[in-house]
């Protein structure tokens, strides 16, 4: 069995737990150590049993607690060269054996879980999403995506579960309180994914067989969970796919630990 849980998801901090009976991973640690440790306990996980912290990119909402959690429990941190360069001075020194590097695009193993990082279009040094392979299942985590391209769709293909960014409603963003340069950044090619595009991707992947979707990294200012959900619902229903009956669709929140999904 694979256990998956979004502890927190959004620009105020990201952390995801994924584990088998043997191997336990934390993907990003973008909140205080204390908050992450409490969230792990709340889903029955002991942070000292983590085998790895995997980092998608160096933005603070993904790395804030990486150094703290790693040092406190002696947990190895995995990132690619670009992310290490960009985050090293921010997360502080980790233990001598805790600095692990992976190559984007190359599958490697942590315990009984296969891991593959794939590039995402986002304004960081070498940002990635992840595929996880275990128990003949494939799980994909992909947030902080400026736009969708063919390579991304290939990386998502045949996933059993996808956590996909559904960051903002484009109309809310346009009329919202952000200064224009920030609006430009978010809507740009290396910013964040809108509800509309996320909905289209969900519908496309559902048609190709994916049965479980979580929408994440929602903007606090430019989105509502219900709006993200309904936008994806409409896209799915347009293809004759009914959420709840044919597939699982849920929204994971910035300030609340999500439901545990067992696959
Ligand atoms: Zn982020
Ligand atoms: Zn980011």
mmCIF file of C-alpha atoms and ligand atoms in Angstrom:
data_model
loop_
_atom_site.group_PDB
_atom_site.id
_atom_site.type_symbol
_atom_site.label_atom_id
_atom_site.label_comp_id
_atom_site.label_asym_id
_atom_site.label_seq_id
_atom_site.Cartn_x
_atom_site.Cartn_y
_atom_site.Cartn_z
ATOM 1 C CA UNK A 1 0.000 0.000 0.000
ATOM 2 C CA UNK A 2 1.095 3.559 -0.654
ATOM 3 C CA UNK A 3 0.040 6.278 1.746
ATOM 4 C CA UNK A 4 -0.156 9.808 0.361
ATOM 5 C CA UNK A 5 -1.069 12.992 2.167
ATOM 6 C CA UNK A 6 -0.742 16.672 1.372
ATOM 7 C CA UNK A 7 0.199 18.155 4.746
ATOM 8 C CA UNK A 8 0.024 21.720 3.413
ATOM 9 C CA UNK A 9 -0.240 23.109 -0.111
ATOM 10 C CA UNK A 10 0.020 26.721 -1.249
ATOM 11 C CA UNK A 11 2.238 29.774 -1.383
ATOM 12 C CA UNK A 12 2.319 29.885 2.417
ATOM 13 C CA UNK A 13 4.072 26.526 2.519
ATOM 14 C CA UNK A 14 4.167 23.070 0.962
ATOM 15 C CA UNK A 15 4.839 19.631 2.415
ATOM 16 C CA UNK A 16 3.664 16.220 1.238
ATOM 17 C CA UNK A 17 4.033 12.818 2.857
ATOM 18 C CA UNK A 18 4.358 9.680 0.698
ATOM 19 C CA UNK A 19 5.231 6.312 2.147
ATOM 20 C CA UNK A 20 5.117 2.538 1.865
ATOM 21 C CA UNK A 21 5.429 0.187 4.846
ATOM 22 C CA UNK A 22 9.214 0.359 4.359
ATOM 23 C CA UNK A 23 10.038 3.806 3.028
ATOM 24 C CA UNK A 24 8.800 7.209 4.118
ATOM 25 C CA UNK A 25 9.348 10.396 2.148
ATOM 26 C CA UNK A 26 8.659 14.055 2.692
ATOM 27 C CA UNK A 27 8.342 16.115 -0.480
ATOM 28 C CA UNK A 28 9.239 19.735 0.272
ATOM 29 C CA UNK A 29 9.256 21.211 3.759
ATOM 30 C CA UNK A 30 8.133 24.796 3.261
ATOM 31 C CA UNK A 31 6.839 25.577 6.742
ATOM 32 C CA UNK A 32 8.394 25.726 10.180
ATOM 33 C CA UNK A 33 9.888 22.486 11.485
ATOM 34 C CA UNK A 34 7.374 22.486 14.323
ATOM 35 C CA UNK A 35 4.361 22.772 11.999
ATOM 36 C CA UNK A 36 5.601 19.952 9.760
ATOM 37 C CA UNK A 37 6.417 17.668 12.688
ATOM 38 C CA UNK A 38 2.952 18.224 14.192
ATOM 39 C CA UNK A 39 1.279 17.516 10.853
ATOM 40 C CA UNK A 40 3.230 14.264 10.456
ATOM 41 C CA UNK A 41 2.181 13.173 13.943
ATOM 42 C CA UNK A 42 -1.438 14.038 13.104
ATOM 43 C CA UNK A 43 -1.436 11.425 10.315
ATOM 44 C CA UNK A 44 0.294 8.829 12.506
ATOM 45 C CA UNK A 45 3.807 9.293 11.118
ATOM 46 C CA UNK A 46 6.981 9.597 13.159
ATOM 47 C CA UNK A 47 9.275 12.242 11.600
ATOM 48 C CA UNK A 48 12.352 10.377 12.855
ATOM 49 C CA UNK A 49 11.400 7.509 10.531
ATOM 50 C CA UNK A 50 11.585 9.607 7.355
ATOM 51 C CA UNK A 51 14.089 8.245 4.832
ATOM 52 C CA UNK A 52 14.369 11.420 2.766
ATOM 53 C CA UNK A 53 13.271 14.986 2.196
ATOM 54 C CA UNK A 54 12.946 15.628 -1.551
ATOM 55 C CA UNK A 55 13.034 19.233 -2.723
ATOM 56 C CA UNK A 56 11.264 20.491 -5.869
ATOM 57 C CA UNK A 57 12.878 23.960 -5.964
ATOM 58 C CA UNK A 58 14.395 26.642 -3.753
ATOM 59 C CA UNK A 59 11.423 29.006 -3.245
ATOM 60 C CA UNK A 60 10.876 29.553 0.467
ATOM 61 C CA UNK A 61 7.381 28.028 0.443
ATOM 62 C CA UNK A 62 9.137 24.733 -0.387
ATOM 63 C CA UNK A 63 12.317 24.838 1.736
ATOM 64 C CA UNK A 64 11.633 26.851 4.897
ATOM 65 C CA UNK A 65 11.797 23.832 7.225
ATOM 66 C CA UNK A 66 14.140 21.568 5.213
ATOM 67 C CA UNK A 67 17.292 22.315 7.220
ATOM 68 C CA UNK A 68 15.531 22.158 10.576
ATOM 69 C CA UNK A 69 13.787 18.812 9.979
ATOM 70 C CA UNK A 70 16.916 17.300 8.401
ATOM 71 C CA UNK A 71 19.225 18.331 11.247
ATOM 72 C CA UNK A 72 16.826 17.417 14.015
ATOM 73 C CA UNK A 73 16.291 13.829 12.834
ATOM 74 C CA UNK A 74 19.368 13.264 10.643
ATOM 75 C CA UNK A 75 17.303 12.917 7.458
ATOM 76 C CA UNK A 76 19.002 13.036 4.036
ATOM 77 C CA UNK A 77 17.953 15.881 1.723
ATOM 78 C CA UNK A 78 17.655 15.112 -2.003
ATOM 79 C CA UNK A 79 17.779 17.820 -4.671
ATOM 80 C CA UNK A 80 19.367 18.402 -8.070
ATOM 81 C CA UNK A 81 22.548 20.475 -8.521
ATOM 82 C CA UNK A 82 20.736 23.704 -9.434
ATOM 83 C CA UNK A 83 18.439 23.555 -6.422
ATOM 84 C CA UNK A 84 21.340 22.707 -4.086
ATOM 85 C CA UNK A 85 23.278 25.740 -5.341
ATOM 86 C CA UNK A 86 20.301 28.011 -4.846
ATOM 87 C CA UNK A 87 19.167 26.736 -1.442
ATOM 88 C CA UNK A 88 22.402 25.729 0.305
ATOM 89 C CA UNK A 89 22.996 29.056 2.019
ATOM 90 C CA UNK A 90 19.316 29.364 2.973
ATOM 91 C CA UNK A 91 18.685 26.005 4.639
ATOM 92 C CA UNK A 92 21.998 26.035 6.523
ATOM 93 C CA UNK A 93 24.382 23.167 7.002
ATOM 94 C CA UNK A 94 22.920 19.652 6.931
ATOM 95 C CA UNK A 95 24.763 16.584 8.264
ATOM 96 C CA UNK A 96 27.711 15.267 6.180
ATOM 97 C CA UNK A 97 25.760 12.267 4.904
ATOM 98 C CA UNK A 98 22.554 14.214 4.377
ATOM 99 C CA UNK A 99 23.435 16.095 1.189
ATOM 100 C CA UNK A 100 22.202 13.907 -1.680
ATOM 101 C CA UNK A 101 22.046 14.835 -5.342
ATOM 102 C CA UNK A 102 19.895 13.468 -8.139
ATOM 103 C CA UNK A 103 19.879 14.149 -11.857
ATOM 104 C CA UNK A 104 16.651 15.489 -13.314
ATOM 105 C CA UNK A 105 15.095 12.861 -15.602
ATOM 106 C CA UNK A 106 17.016 9.890 -14.160
ATOM 107 C CA UNK A 107 15.157 7.333 -12.040
ATOM 108 C CA UNK A 108 16.724 6.478 -8.684
ATOM 109 C CA UNK A 109 15.582 4.433 -5.702
ATOM 110 C CA UNK A 110 14.969 5.379 -2.113
ATOM 111 C CA UNK A 111 14.187 2.104 -0.332
ATOM 112 C CA UNK A 112 11.363 0.450 -2.251
ATOM 113 C CA UNK A 113 10.231 3.633 -4.013
ATOM 114 C CA UNK A 114 11.470 4.639 -7.463
ATOM 115 C CA UNK A 115 11.797 8.397 -7.916
ATOM 116 C CA UNK A 116 12.040 10.431 -11.103
ATOM 117 C CA UNK A 117 12.269 14.212 -11.169
ATOM 118 C CA UNK A 118 11.067 15.974 -14.318
ATOM 119 C CA UNK A 119 11.641 19.625 -15.289
ATOM 120 C CA UNK A 120 8.820 22.136 -14.808
ATOM 121 C CA UNK A 121 8.583 25.625 -16.334
ATOM 122 C CA UNK A 122 8.916 27.864 -13.261
ATOM 123 C CA UNK A 123 11.106 30.816 -12.290
ATOM 124 C CA UNK A 124 13.580 28.911 -10.118
ATOM 125 C CA UNK A 125 17.075 27.508 -10.822
ATOM 126 C CA UNK A 126 16.252 23.909 -11.746
ATOM 127 C CA UNK A 127 12.657 23.273 -10.626
ATOM 128 C CA UNK A 128 11.107 19.815 -10.843
ATOM 129 C CA UNK A 129 7.983 17.787 -10.303
ATOM 130 C CA UNK A 130 8.212 14.161 -9.205
ATOM 131 C CA UNK A 131 6.992 10.746 -10.285
ATOM 132 C CA UNK A 132 7.010 8.037 -7.628
ATOM 133 C CA UNK A 133 6.851 4.355 -8.502
ATOM 134 C CA UNK A 134 5.944 1.726 -5.905
ATOM 135 C CA UNK A 135 3.675 -1.321 -5.668
ATOM 136 C CA UNK A 136 3.103 -1.020 -9.452
ATOM 137 C CA UNK A 137 1.559 2.383 -8.876
ATOM 138 C CA UNK A 138 2.648 5.745 -10.223
ATOM 139 C CA UNK A 139 2.096 8.939 -8.284
ATOM 140 C CA UNK A 140 2.843 12.387 -9.667
ATOM 141 C CA UNK A 141 3.380 15.668 -7.838
ATOM 142 C CA UNK A 142 3.401 18.780 -10.031
ATOM 143 C CA UNK A 143 2.929 22.291 -8.674
ATOM 144 C CA UNK A 144 4.522 25.648 -9.532
ATOM 145 C CA UNK A 145 4.005 25.200 -13.271
ATOM 146 C CA UNK A 146 4.006 28.247 -15.556
ATOM 147 C CA UNK A 147 2.493 26.433 -18.493
ATOM 148 C CA UNK A 148 1.807 22.943 -19.780
ATOM 149 C CA UNK A 149 3.914 21.317 -22.486
ATOM 150 C CA UNK A 150 4.132 17.927 -24.159
ATOM 151 C CA UNK A 151 6.931 16.665 -21.889
ATOM 152 C CA UNK A 152 4.858 17.402 -18.805
ATOM 153 C CA UNK A 153 1.853 15.523 -20.159
ATOM 154 C CA UNK A 154 4.160 12.581 -20.878
ATOM 155 C CA UNK A 155 5.442 12.717 -17.295
ATOM 156 C CA UNK A 156 1.853 12.740 -15.980
ATOM 157 C CA UNK A 157 0.710 9.911 -18.236
ATOM 158 C CA UNK A 158 -0.506 6.653 -16.635
ATOM 159 C CA UNK A 159 -0.376 8.079 -13.118
ATOM 160 C CA UNK A 160 -2.715 6.546 -10.542
ATOM 161 C CA UNK A 161 -2.740 9.794 -8.587
ATOM 162 C CA UNK A 162 -1.777 13.324 -9.632
ATOM 163 C CA UNK A 163 -1.408 16.283 -7.311
ATOM 164 C CA UNK A 164 -1.665 19.158 -9.765
ATOM 165 C CA UNK A 165 -1.406 22.888 -9.247
ATOM 166 C CA UNK A 166 -4.645 24.850 -9.640
ATOM 167 C CA UNK A 167 -3.252 28.173 -8.508
ATOM 168 C CA UNK A 168 -5.591 30.955 -9.535
ATOM 169 C CA UNK A 169 -8.704 32.046 -11.277
ATOM 170 C CA UNK A 170 -7.469 34.266 -14.093
ATOM 171 C CA UNK A 171 -10.284 36.823 -13.716
ATOM 172 C CA UNK A 172 -9.765 37.098 -9.959
ATOM 173 C CA UNK A 173 -6.040 37.552 -10.494
ATOM 174 C CA UNK A 174 -6.596 40.295 -13.098
ATOM 175 C CA UNK A 175 -8.920 42.373 -10.922
ATOM 176 C CA UNK A 176 -7.276 41.392 -7.610
ATOM 177 C CA UNK A 177 -4.975 43.368 -5.287
ATOM 178 C CA UNK A 178 -1.564 42.221 -6.575
ATOM 179 C CA UNK A 179 0.743 44.791 -8.218
ATOM 180 C CA UNK A 180 0.965 44.416 -11.975
ATOM 181 C CA UNK A 181 4.487 42.927 -11.999
ATOM 182 C CA UNK A 182 3.359 40.140 -9.686
ATOM 183 C CA UNK A 183 0.284 39.480 -11.844
ATOM 184 C CA UNK A 184 2.591 39.294 -14.861
ATOM 185 C CA UNK A 185 4.870 36.856 -13.020
ATOM 186 C CA UNK A 186 2.039 34.552 -11.986
ATOM 187 C CA UNK A 187 0.399 34.531 -15.424
ATOM 188 C CA UNK A 188 3.750 34.242 -17.221
ATOM 189 C CA UNK A 189 5.279 31.175 -18.841
ATOM 190 C CA UNK A 190 7.259 30.362 -15.683
ATOM 191 C CA UNK A 191 4.682 31.365 -13.073
ATOM 192 C CA UNK A 192 1.709 29.381 -11.850
ATOM 193 C CA UNK A 193 -1.061 27.285 -13.405
ATOM 194 C CA UNK A 194 -4.622 28.639 -13.618
ATOM 195 C CA UNK A 195 -7.774 26.743 -12.669
ATOM 196 C CA UNK A 196 -8.825 26.715 -16.321
ATOM 197 C CA UNK A 197 -5.668 24.997 -17.545
ATOM 198 C CA UNK A 198 -5.558 22.649 -14.540
ATOM 199 C CA UNK A 199 -9.148 21.610 -15.303
ATOM 200 C CA UNK A 200 -8.247 20.844 -18.914
ATOM 201 C CA UNK A 201 -5.250 18.771 -17.823
ATOM 202 C CA UNK A 202 -7.348 16.845 -15.283
ATOM 203 C CA UNK A 203 -9.987 16.058 -17.915
ATOM 204 C CA UNK A 204 -7.326 14.990 -20.421
ATOM 205 C CA UNK A 205 -5.522 12.737 -17.952
ATOM 206 C CA UNK A 206 -8.825 11.284 -16.672
ATOM 207 C CA UNK A 207 -9.689 10.301 -20.240
ATOM 208 C CA UNK A 208 -6.307 8.564 -20.398
ATOM 209 C CA UNK A 209 -7.011 6.534 -17.261
ATOM 210 C CA UNK A 210 -5.885 8.489 -14.184
ATOM 211 C CA UNK A 211 -8.449 7.976 -11.426
ATOM 212 C CA UNK A 212 -7.292 10.171 -8.546
ATOM 213 C CA UNK A 213 -6.710 13.928 -8.655
ATOM 214 C CA UNK A 214 -5.791 16.444 -6.007
ATOM 215 C CA UNK A 215 -5.786 20.145 -6.876
ATOM 216 C CA UNK A 216 -3.183 22.078 -4.905
ATOM 217 C CA UNK A 217 -1.034 25.190 -4.455
ATOM 218 C CA UNK A 218 -4.148 27.385 -4.493
ATOM 219 C CA UNK A 219 -3.592 31.117 -4.233
ATOM 220 C CA UNK A 220 -4.978 32.711 -1.098
ATOM 221 C CA UNK A 221 -5.822 35.993 -2.846
ATOM 222 C CA UNK A 222 -6.846 34.822 -6.301
ATOM 223 C CA UNK A 223 -8.782 31.616 -5.816
ATOM 224 C CA UNK A 224 -11.359 29.758 -3.759
ATOM 225 C CA UNK A 225 -11.231 25.979 -3.190
ATOM 226 C CA UNK A 226 -14.794 25.662 -4.459
ATOM 227 C CA UNK A 227 -13.940 27.582 -7.623
ATOM 228 C CA UNK A 228 -10.894 25.409 -8.385
ATOM 229 C CA UNK A 229 -13.001 22.306 -7.772
ATOM 230 C CA UNK A 230 -15.932 23.457 -9.900
ATOM 231 C CA UNK A 231 -13.678 24.491 -12.783
ATOM 232 C CA UNK A 232 -12.148 20.997 -12.911
ATOM 233 C CA UNK A 233 -15.599 19.426 -12.480
ATOM 234 C CA UNK A 234 -16.944 21.338 -15.470
ATOM 235 C CA UNK A 235 -13.993 20.247 -17.626
ATOM 236 C CA UNK A 236 -14.494 16.610 -16.570
ATOM 237 C CA UNK A 237 -18.248 16.687 -17.120
ATOM 238 C CA UNK A 238 -17.620 18.135 -20.565
ATOM 239 C CA UNK A 239 -15.976 14.796 -21.335
ATOM 240 C CA UNK A 240 -18.751 12.791 -19.682
ATOM 241 C CA UNK A 241 -16.655 12.008 -16.599
ATOM 242 C CA UNK A 242 -18.394 12.399 -13.244
ATOM 243 C CA UNK A 243 -16.198 13.237 -10.213
ATOM 244 C CA UNK A 244 -17.060 11.059 -7.233
ATOM 245 C CA UNK A 245 -18.458 8.340 -9.492
ATOM 246 C CA UNK A 246 -15.811 7.804 -12.190
ATOM 247 C CA UNK A 247 -12.789 9.460 -10.597
ATOM 248 C CA UNK A 248 -11.719 10.981 -7.278
ATOM 249 C CA UNK A 249 -11.259 14.762 -7.283
ATOM 250 C CA UNK A 250 -10.355 16.776 -4.202
ATOM 251 C CA UNK A 251 -8.748 20.083 -3.293
ATOM 252 C CA UNK A 252 -5.830 20.240 -0.848
ATOM 253 C CA UNK A 253 -5.557 23.341 1.255
ATOM 254 C CA UNK A 254 -2.855 25.731 2.386
ATOM 255 C CA UNK A 255 -3.676 25.683 6.068
ATOM 256 C CA UNK A 256 -5.187 22.252 6.652
ATOM 257 C CA UNK A 257 -3.745 18.752 6.358
ATOM 258 C CA UNK A 258 -5.515 16.860 3.598
ATOM 259 C CA UNK A 259 -7.162 13.461 3.695
ATOM 260 C CA UNK A 260 -4.852 10.457 3.667
ATOM 261 C CA UNK A 261 -5.134 8.665 0.326
ATOM 262 C CA UNK A 262 -4.227 4.955 0.349
ATOM 263 C CA UNK A 263 -3.457 3.390 -3.008
HETATM 264 ZN ZN1 LIG B 1 5.358 27.242 -4.503
HETATM 265 ZN ZN1 LIG B 2 7.847 28.303 -6.668
#
